[in-house]
Short mmCIF file of C-alpha atoms in Angstrom, two decimals:
data_model
loop_
_atom_site.label_atom_id
_atom_site.label_comp_id
_atom_site.label_asym_id
_atom_site.label_seq_id
_atom_site.Cartn_x
_atom_site.Cartn_y
_atom_site.Cartn_z
CA MET A 299 -0.02 -0.03 -0.12
CA ASP A 300 2.75 2.37 0.77
CA ALA A 301 4.37 1.66 -2.48
CA LEU A 302 0.84 2.51 -4.11
CA LYS A 303 0.81 5.70 -2.34
CA LYS A 304 4.29 6.80 -3.61
CA LEU A 305 3.55 5.88 -6.88
CA PHE A 306 0.15 7.69 -7.42
CA GLY A 307 1.18 10.77 -5.44
CA GLY A 308 0.21 9.74 -1.80
CA ASN A 309 -3.49 8.98 -2.53
CA SER A 310 -4.57 6.47 -4.90
CA ARG A 311 -8.18 6.94 -4.51
CA GLN A 312 -8.03 10.06 -6.82
CA PHE A 313 -7.39 7.69 -9.88
CA GLY A 314 -10.50 5.75 -9.10
CA MET A 315 -12.02 6.32 -12.41
CA ILE A 316 -8.92 5.29 -14.27
CA PHE A 317 -8.81 2.00 -12.21
CA ALA A 318 -12.44 1.88 -13.12
CA LEU A 319 -11.57 2.09 -16.83
CA VAL A 320 -8.83 -0.38 -16.62
CA ALA A 321 -11.02 -2.94 -14.40
CA LEU A 322 -13.81 -2.70 -17.24
CA ILE A 323 -11.64 -3.24 -20.05
CA ILE A 324 -10.15 -6.25 -18.16
CA LEU A 325 -13.44 -7.56 -17.00
CA PHE A 326 -15.02 -7.42 -20.68
CA GLN A 327 -11.56 -8.93 -22.34
CA ILE A 328 -12.34 -11.86 -20.22
CA LEU A 329 -15.96 -12.11 -20.59
CA THR A 330 -15.79 -11.75 -24.22
CA GLY A 331 -13.13 -14.22 -24.75
CA GLY A 332 -10.46 -11.42 -25.98
CA LEU A 333 -12.68 -9.67 -28.44
CA THR A 334 -12.66 -6.20 -26.33
CA LEU A 335 -8.83 -5.53 -27.03
CA THR A 336 -8.65 -6.55 -30.86
CA PRO A 337 -7.42 -3.77 -33.14
CA ASP A 338 -10.78 -3.62 -35.08
CA ASN A 339 -12.83 -3.35 -32.15
CA VAL A 340 -10.57 -0.73 -30.41
CA ILE A 341 -10.73 1.38 -33.61
CA ASN A 342 -14.27 1.08 -34.03
CA LEU A 343 -14.89 1.85 -30.28
CA PHE A 344 -13.01 5.02 -30.69
CA ASN A 345 -14.51 6.02 -33.95
CA GLY A 346 -17.95 5.10 -32.61
CA ASN A 347 -17.72 7.46 -29.55
CA SER A 348 -15.32 10.35 -30.86
CA TYR A 349 -18.28 12.93 -31.22
CA ILE A 350 -19.29 12.42 -27.89
CA LEU A 351 -15.87 12.85 -26.40
CA ILE A 352 -15.73 16.22 -28.51
CA LEU A 353 -19.16 17.11 -26.89
CA ALA A 354 -17.69 16.35 -23.32
CA ILE A 355 -14.73 18.80 -23.78
CA GLY A 356 -17.11 21.78 -24.47
CA MET A 357 -19.73 20.48 -21.72
CA VAL A 358 -16.90 20.11 -18.98
CA LEU A 359 -16.57 23.96 -19.30
CA VAL A 360 -20.25 24.71 -19.30
CA ILE A 361 -20.95 22.60 -16.12
CA ILE A 362 -17.65 23.93 -14.48
CA ALA A 363 -19.12 27.70 -14.96
CA GLY A 364 -22.43 26.29 -13.47
CA HIS A 365 -24.52 25.66 -16.22
CA ILE A 366 -26.18 22.86 -18.36
CA ASP A 367 -26.60 22.60 -22.15
CA LEU A 368 -29.23 20.53 -23.43
CA SER A 369 -29.21 21.59 -26.95
CA VAL A 370 -25.91 20.08 -28.03
CA GLY A 371 -27.51 17.08 -30.05
CA SER A 372 -29.93 19.25 -31.62
CA ILE A 373 -27.63 21.98 -32.85
CA ALA A 374 -25.18 19.08 -33.93
CA ALA A 375 -28.09 17.74 -36.16
CA ALA A 376 -29.10 21.26 -37.52
CA VAL A 377 -25.46 22.03 -38.56
CA GLY A 378 -25.07 18.64 -40.08
CA ILE A 379 -28.04 18.91 -42.28
CA ILE A 380 -27.05 22.67 -43.53
CA VAL A 381 -23.59 21.64 -44.38
CA ALA A 382 -24.98 18.57 -46.18
CA ILE A 383 -27.33 20.52 -48.18
CA ALA A 384 -24.93 23.19 -48.87
CA MET A 385 -22.31 20.85 -50.32
CA ARG A 386 -24.82 19.17 -52.36
CA ASP A 387 -26.89 21.91 -53.69
CA TRP A 388 -24.27 24.74 -53.79
CA GLY A 389 -21.44 22.81 -54.75
CA LEU A 390 -19.34 23.92 -51.94
CA PRO A 391 -15.74 22.36 -51.43
CA SER A 392 -15.71 20.23 -48.18
CA TRP A 393 -13.42 22.62 -46.33
CA VAL A 394 -15.61 25.49 -46.95
CA GLY A 395 -18.54 23.29 -45.69
CA ILE A 396 -16.46 22.83 -42.55
CA ILE A 397 -15.84 26.35 -42.18
CA LEU A 398 -19.63 27.29 -42.71
CA GLY A 399 -20.58 24.71 -39.90
CA LEU A 400 -18.12 25.99 -37.43
CA VAL A 401 -19.64 29.65 -38.25
CA ILE A 402 -23.27 28.37 -37.83
CA GLY A 403 -22.13 26.91 -34.68
CA ALA A 404 -20.68 29.98 -33.25
CA VAL A 405 -23.90 32.32 -34.37
CA ILE A 406 -26.00 29.64 -32.50
CA GLY A 407 -23.73 29.66 -29.71
CA ALA A 408 -23.77 33.63 -29.59
CA TRP A 409 -27.65 33.61 -29.84
CA GLN A 410 -27.69 31.27 -26.98
CA GLY A 411 -24.96 32.90 -24.85
CA PHE A 412 -26.74 36.06 -25.17
CA TRP A 413 -29.71 35.18 -23.46
CA VAL A 414 -27.97 33.37 -20.75
CA ALA A 415 -25.15 35.95 -19.99
CA TYR A 416 -26.98 39.14 -20.76
CA ILE A 417 -30.57 38.63 -20.36
CA GLY A 418 -30.09 36.31 -17.42
CA ILE A 419 -32.47 33.40 -18.27
CA PRO A 420 -30.95 30.10 -16.85
CA ALA A 421 -29.02 28.03 -19.38
CA PHE A 422 -31.19 25.10 -18.74
CA ILE A 423 -34.25 27.06 -20.00
CA VAL A 424 -32.42 28.63 -23.02
CA THR A 425 -31.01 25.19 -24.10
CA LEU A 426 -33.94 23.42 -23.64
CA ALA A 427 -35.65 25.77 -26.11
CA GLY A 428 -32.67 25.38 -28.33
CA MET A 429 -33.18 21.71 -28.30
CA LEU A 430 -36.57 22.09 -29.66
CA ILE A 431 -35.82 25.01 -31.93
CA PHE A 432 -32.64 23.24 -33.60
CA ARG A 433 -34.41 19.98 -33.79
CA GLY A 434 -37.20 21.62 -35.75
CA VAL A 435 -34.50 23.51 -37.93
CA ASN A 436 -33.08 20.05 -38.71
CA GLN A 437 -36.44 18.41 -39.73
CA TRP A 438 -37.74 21.75 -41.55
CA ILE A 439 -34.43 22.32 -43.71
CA GLY A 440 -33.86 18.66 -44.33
CA GLN A 441 -37.61 17.52 -44.92
CA SER A 442 -37.01 14.77 -42.72
CA ASN A 443 -34.63 13.26 -45.52
CA THR A 444 -31.26 11.88 -45.68
CA VAL A 445 -28.54 13.90 -47.19
CA PRO A 446 -25.32 12.27 -48.40
CA VAL A 447 -22.11 14.17 -48.11
CA PRO A 448 -18.96 13.88 -50.50
CA LYS A 449 -16.29 11.24 -50.12
CA ASP A 450 -13.68 14.12 -49.16
CA PHE A 451 -15.85 15.30 -46.50
CA GLN A 452 -16.26 11.64 -44.97
CA PHE A 453 -12.37 11.87 -44.28
CA ILE A 454 -12.85 14.00 -41.07
CA GLY A 455 -15.05 11.46 -39.44
CA ALA A 456 -14.18 8.11 -41.12
CA GLY A 457 -10.46 8.82 -42.54
CA TYR A 458 -7.23 7.08 -41.32
CA LEU A 459 -3.59 8.18 -41.21
CA PRO A 460 -1.95 7.09 -44.49
CA GLU A 461 0.37 4.56 -45.21
CA ILE A 462 4.13 5.79 -45.59
CA GLY A 463 7.65 5.02 -45.68
CA PRO A 464 8.97 1.15 -45.87
CA ASP A 465 6.81 -1.64 -45.51
CA THR A 466 7.17 -2.54 -41.66
CA GLY A 467 3.78 -4.54 -41.45
CA TYR A 468 2.48 -1.39 -38.92
CA ASN A 469 1.18 1.98 -39.92
CA ASN A 470 4.26 4.16 -39.57
CA LEU A 471 2.42 7.31 -38.62
CA THR A 472 0.62 5.79 -36.02
CA LEU A 473 3.89 4.33 -34.67
CA LEU A 474 5.36 7.70 -34.79
CA ILE A 475 2.61 9.34 -32.84
CA GLY A 476 2.92 6.52 -30.24
CA ILE A 477 6.55 7.16 -29.89
CA ILE A 478 6.07 10.95 -29.83
CA GLY A 479 3.57 10.36 -26.97
CA VAL A 480 6.05 8.31 -25.01
CA ALA A 481 8.93 10.88 -25.51
CA ALA A 482 6.69 13.84 -24.40
CA VAL A 483 5.47 11.84 -21.15
CA VAL A 484 8.98 11.13 -20.21
CA PHE A 485 10.26 14.64 -21.03
CA PHE A 486 7.45 16.40 -19.04
CA GLU A 487 7.81 14.23 -16.03
CA LEU A 488 11.63 14.66 -15.84
CA ARG A 489 11.26 18.41 -16.33
CA SER A 490 8.63 18.50 -13.43
CA ARG A 491 11.13 16.31 -11.22
CA ARG A 492 14.01 18.66 -12.01
CA GLU A 493 11.81 21.96 -11.51
CA ALA A 494 10.73 20.51 -8.25
CA ARG A 495 14.19 19.91 -7.13
CA ALA A 496 15.56 23.27 -7.94
CA LEU A 497 12.74 24.93 -6.01
CA GLY A 498 13.38 22.50 -3.00
CA ALA A 499 10.51 20.86 -3.17
CA GLU A 500 10.10 17.30 -2.26
CA VAL A 501 10.77 14.92 -5.26
CA PRO A 502 9.50 11.40 -5.33
CA GLU A 503 12.25 8.46 -5.22
CA LEU A 504 13.81 7.62 -8.47
CA TRP A 505 12.27 4.17 -8.59
CA VAL A 506 8.64 5.77 -8.21
CA THR A 507 9.21 8.05 -11.29
CA VAL A 508 10.71 5.00 -13.22
CA THR A 509 7.82 2.82 -12.26
CA LYS A 510 5.44 5.13 -13.32
CA LEU A 511 6.84 6.26 -16.62
CA VAL A 512 7.14 2.51 -17.52
CA LEU A 513 3.43 1.88 -16.77
CA ILE A 514 2.34 5.07 -18.52
CA SER A 515 4.66 4.34 -21.71
CA ALA A 516 3.52 0.77 -21.76
CA ALA A 517 -0.06 1.64 -21.88
CA ILE A 518 0.69 4.24 -24.92
CA LEU A 519 2.75 1.65 -26.68
CA TYR A 520 0.21 -0.81 -26.41
CA THR A 521 -2.62 1.20 -27.68
CA THR A 522 -0.35 2.29 -30.51
CA TYR A 523 0.15 -1.25 -31.29
CA LEU A 524 -3.66 -1.92 -31.62
CA PHE A 525 -4.18 1.05 -33.68
CA ALA A 526 -1.12 0.27 -36.11
CA THR A 527 -2.15 -3.39 -36.45
CA GLY A 528 -5.70 -3.20 -37.75
CA ARG A 529 -7.18 -4.53 -40.68
CA PRO A 530 -5.42 -3.23 -44.17
CA GLY A 531 -6.60 0.41 -44.77
CA THR A 532 -6.92 1.30 -41.06
CA SER A 533 -4.72 3.05 -38.74
CA PHE A 534 -5.07 5.96 -36.11
CA PRO A 535 -8.40 7.58 -37.03
CA VAL A 536 -8.48 11.14 -38.04
CA PRO A 537 -11.20 11.77 -35.52
CA GLY A 538 -8.67 10.70 -32.87
CA ILE A 539 -6.12 13.32 -34.42
CA ILE A 540 -9.15 16.02 -33.95
CA LEU A 541 -9.83 14.80 -30.20
CA GLY A 542 -6.20 14.82 -29.28
CA VAL A 543 -5.62 18.40 -30.68
CA LEU A 544 -8.90 19.63 -28.73
CA VAL A 545 -7.64 17.91 -25.54
CA LEU A 546 -4.37 19.49 -25.67
CA ILE A 547 -5.79 23.04 -26.50
CA TYR A 548 -8.64 23.02 -23.85
CA GLY A 549 -6.48 21.31 -21.23
CA PHE A 550 -3.86 24.23 -21.78
CA ILE A 551 -6.72 26.90 -21.74
CA SER A 552 -8.50 25.48 -18.58
CA SER A 553 -5.34 25.42 -16.71
CA LYS A 554 -2.85 27.59 -17.85
CA THR A 555 -4.67 30.82 -19.29
CA VAL A 556 -6.58 33.77 -17.36
CA ILE A 557 -9.91 32.59 -19.25
CA GLY A 558 -9.61 29.22 -17.82
CA ARG A 559 -9.17 30.46 -14.44
CA HIS A 560 -12.02 32.92 -14.71
CA VAL A 561 -14.29 30.06 -15.66
CA TYR A 562 -13.40 28.09 -12.41
CA ALA A 563 -13.89 31.31 -10.44
CA VAL A 564 -17.24 31.97 -11.74
CA GLY A 565 -18.46 28.39 -11.43
CA GLY A 566 -17.13 28.24 -7.80
CA ASN A 567 -18.68 31.55 -6.67
CA ARG A 568 -19.92 34.18 -9.01
CA HIS A 569 -20.50 37.02 -6.76
CA ALA A 570 -16.86 36.56 -5.43
CA ALA A 571 -15.39 36.31 -8.74
CA GLU A 572 -17.07 39.50 -9.86
CA LEU A 573 -16.15 41.53 -6.71
CA SER A 574 -12.58 40.74 -7.60
CA GLY A 575 -12.90 41.82 -11.25
CA VAL A 576 -13.90 38.81 -13.40
CA GLN A 577 -16.21 39.45 -16.03
CA SER A 578 -18.80 36.89 -15.47
CA LYS A 579 -21.00 37.58 -18.20
CA LYS A 580 -18.21 37.55 -20.65
CA VAL A 581 -17.28 34.29 -19.21
CA ASN A 582 -20.69 32.77 -19.57
CA PHE A 583 -21.07 34.08 -23.16
CA LEU A 584 -17.95 32.57 -24.14
CA VAL A 585 -18.29 29.12 -22.67
CA MET A 586 -21.98 28.80 -24.44
CA MET A 587 -20.62 29.85 -27.73
CA ASN A 588 -17.68 27.52 -27.28
CA MET A 589 -20.19 24.75 -26.50
CA ALA A 590 -22.06 25.25 -29.81
CA VAL A 591 -19.08 25.38 -31.94
CA LEU A 592 -17.84 22.02 -30.54
CA ALA A 593 -21.23 20.78 -31.17
CA ALA A 594 -21.22 21.93 -34.85
CA LEU A 595 -17.66 20.20 -34.80
CA ALA A 596 -19.25 16.91 -33.47
CA GLY A 597 -22.05 16.83 -35.72
CA MET A 598 -19.87 17.24 -38.61
CA VAL A 599 -17.49 14.32 -37.49
CA PHE A 600 -20.59 12.06 -36.95
CA VAL A 601 -22.31 12.97 -40.54
CA ALA A 602 -18.74 12.55 -42.35
CA ARG A 603 -18.61 8.86 -40.41
CA SER A 604 -22.31 8.21 -41.28
CA THR A 605 -21.60 9.23 -44.90
CA ALA A 606 -25.05 11.25 -44.66
CA SER A 607 -26.87 13.60 -42.38
CA GLY A 608 -30.27 12.47 -41.25
CA PRO A 609 -33.22 13.46 -39.14
CA PHE A 610 -32.49 11.43 -36.21
CA ASP A 611 -28.91 12.63 -35.78
CA GLY A 612 -28.02 13.95 -32.45
CA THR A 613 -30.71 12.06 -30.39
CA GLY A 614 -29.75 11.90 -26.81
CA TRP A 615 -26.02 13.27 -27.48
CA GLU A 616 -26.48 15.69 -24.80
CA LEU A 617 -27.04 13.14 -22.14
CA ASP A 618 -24.25 11.15 -23.02
CA ALA A 619 -22.15 14.11 -22.88
CA ILE A 620 -23.22 15.29 -19.40
CA ALA A 621 -22.75 11.76 -18.26
CA ALA A 622 -19.27 11.63 -19.39
CA VAL A 623 -18.51 14.90 -17.45
CA PHE A 624 -20.11 13.90 -14.28
CA ILE A 625 -18.53 10.41 -14.18
CA GLY A 626 -15.37 12.24 -14.91
CA GLY A 627 -15.34 14.14 -11.71
CA ALA A 628 -17.39 17.61 -12.40
CA ALA A 629 -19.61 19.00 -9.64
CA VAL A 630 -23.32 19.49 -10.26
CA THR A 631 -22.74 22.83 -8.53
CA GLY A 632 -20.17 24.17 -10.76
CA GLY A 633 -16.18 25.21 -10.03
CA VAL A 634 -14.96 21.55 -10.23
CA GLY A 635 -13.91 19.39 -13.22
CA THR A 636 -11.28 18.63 -15.78
CA VAL A 637 -10.98 18.25 -19.36
CA ILE A 638 -8.90 14.97 -19.06
CA GLY A 639 -11.28 13.66 -16.41
CA SER A 640 -14.14 14.27 -18.91
CA ILE A 641 -12.58 12.17 -21.50
CA VAL A 642 -11.68 9.31 -19.05
CA GLY A 643 -15.56 9.56 -17.99
CA GLY A 644 -16.55 9.54 -21.65
CA LEU A 645 -14.25 6.40 -22.18
CA VAL A 646 -15.71 4.52 -19.14
CA MET A 647 -19.37 4.93 -20.63
CA ALA A 648 -17.95 3.88 -24.27
CA VAL A 649 -16.10 0.65 -22.86
CA LEU A 650 -19.27 -0.07 -21.04
CA ASN A 651 -21.56 0.36 -23.80
CA ASN A 652 -19.18 -1.45 -26.15
CA GLY A 653 -18.47 -4.55 -23.68
CA LEU A 654 -22.34 -4.76 -23.15
CA GLN A 655 -23.14 -5.02 -27.06
CA LEU A 656 -20.21 -7.71 -27.33
CA LEU A 657 -22.11 -9.60 -24.80
CA GLY A 658 -25.25 -9.53 -26.64
CA ILE A 659 -27.16 -7.19 -23.91
CA GLY A 660 -30.11 -5.81 -25.26
CA ALA A 661 -30.43 -1.84 -25.67
CA ASP A 662 -33.14 -1.73 -22.63
CA ARG A 663 -30.80 -3.39 -20.16
CA THR A 664 -27.94 -1.45 -21.41
CA ALA A 665 -29.59 1.88 -20.66
CA ILE A 666 -30.55 0.75 -17.38
CA ILE A 667 -26.81 -0.45 -16.30
CA LYS A 668 -25.39 2.90 -17.80
CA GLY A 669 -27.77 4.60 -15.65
CA LEU A 670 -27.09 2.95 -12.50
CA VAL A 671 -23.42 3.55 -13.13
CA LEU A 672 -23.75 7.05 -13.61
CA LEU A 673 -25.59 7.38 -10.21
CA ALA A 674 -23.43 5.31 -8.43
CA ALA A 675 -20.30 7.17 -9.47
CA VAL A 676 -21.90 10.55 -8.53
CA ALA A 677 -23.44 9.13 -5.20
CA PHE A 678 -20.65 7.76 -4.15
CA ASP A 679 -18.64 10.93 -4.62
CA VAL A 680 -21.51 12.98 -2.75
CA TYR A 681 -21.17 10.44 0.01
CA GLN A 682 -17.21 10.86 0.20
CA LYS A 683 -17.66 14.56 0.40
CA SER A 684 -20.38 14.69 3.16
CA GLN A 685 -18.21 12.38 5.20
CA GLY A 686 -15.58 15.05 5.20
CA ARG A 687 -13.25 12.63 2.88
CA ARG A 688 -11.45 13.65 -0.25
CA SER A 689 -13.67 13.19 -3.13
CA ILE A 690 -12.40 10.37 -5.47
CA ILE A 691 -13.71 11.35 -8.87
CA GLY A 692 -13.72 15.25 -7.68
CA LEU A 693 -9.60 14.77 -7.08
CA LEU A 694 -9.24 12.83 -10.36
CA LEU A 695 -5.89 13.84 -11.79
CA ARG A 696 -5.85 16.94 -9.43
CA GLY A 697 -3.39 19.35 -11.06
CA ALA A 698 -3.90 18.05 -14.67
CA GLY A 699 -6.12 20.45 -16.61
CA GLY A 700 -7.78 22.41 -13.76
CA GLY A 701 -6.92 21.10 -10.49
CA ARG A 702 -7.42 24.65 -8.76
CA GLY A 703 -11.13 24.54 -9.71
CA GLY A 704 -13.10 24.83 -6.76
CA THR A 705 -11.31 22.66 -4.39
CA GLY A 706 -8.89 23.16 -1.75
CA THR A 707 -5.63 21.41 -1.09
CA THR A 708 -7.41 18.59 0.85
CA GLY A 709 -10.14 18.11 -1.98
CA THR A 710 -13.01 19.74 0.13
CA PRO A 711 -15.05 22.35 -1.76
CA LEU A 712 -13.82 26.09 -1.04
CA GLN A 713 -15.49 28.18 1.43
CA PRO A 714 -16.70 31.45 0.51
CA ASP A 715 -13.44 33.26 2.17
CA GLU A 716 -11.10 30.70 0.25
CA THR A 717 -13.16 31.30 -3.09
CA THR A 718 -12.81 35.16 -2.45
CA LYS A 719 -8.84 34.60 -2.20
CA THR A 720 -8.85 32.69 -5.29
CA SER A 721 -10.72 35.28 -7.22
CA GLU A 722 -8.30 37.81 -6.02
CA VAL A 723 -5.51 35.72 -7.43
CA LEU A 724 -7.41 35.69 -10.75
CA ALA A 725 -8.00 39.43 -10.74
CA LYS A 726 -4.39 39.88 -10.56
CA ASP A 727 -3.83 37.58 -13.73
CA ALA A 728 -6.43 39.65 -15.54
#
């Protein structure tokens, strides 16, 4: 146990959802007779859930700010049908269609953000109205028909890294990404260790660092192997590239920038943040607008993978995205959550759904099980907090992509005076 505490930073409970994800993978690998960790299944699992993970990135910022967005599925469907018709009837190139979709998403987000931020209508009501409005837009513009999209547009949702270089029996670009990933992990871990030592902070024993790096590197390399050894014509999917870029960008924004810290401040205590100079209306406007842009992107990725836009696209997506965020450690009251945690939460739901499908479990029982998992994850976290203990999912990956959001160093919610101090720091950043 002491070794585990050293290895996982003194409190292995904060990695509960990662352990749950690993446990689910191992469980379904056994129950399905090895079908879970086959290259084709891993690629299909990732492709089939990439749009939900994209939504989760935007949704976590909305929830951190203290809101909820019920319109993302309808926005994705509306943008998808408009872009598909524009490319079919107007002859727009695919890249223009993608830009058009993002612009439409930004306009929709600005519309909803205006009502939330400047009129003061709760986001729940605004986005509930948006869910009805933009679902109607999808049905009206598309006339409830399916509209195909061109081949080159399909690349963003169903494309793979090309084959280049010598014939190694693997996809060389996928291998290169895996190697770069391992090198980055090693570099940043060693740099963090060196900086801590220079500042006179306590540094983990060398064996702890080496063991951690070996475990993480092994996971990255095995995942790389699975993606690089799929059936001919497949490799690391393009939606994975899009998702990876978004995780890097939004992880940096949420943890290293002024606007990211302001989002946490507004969600933790809006009045204290305003007193310290944070422009809460601007923050609320931006998070709602950003969510709509990512919903538009998710819709286009889904349409590209499906090869056509249809009248039932986006149905229930908002619930999957919200579930991923809460399972990943976000707090219902706002101020807490991480981008990485939301991705882990989304992967937990994806693996659970995929494993149940491989076992032949019907959609009815799958929905029941997923609902119980969501309820159990949040209920257990609430129980931990009510007992004055550290929150397991609330502390998930503390320090990575928003560790300062709404919790103190012990993992308990910030008190009003603590939030005020935090907001004072944020005001200085501004």
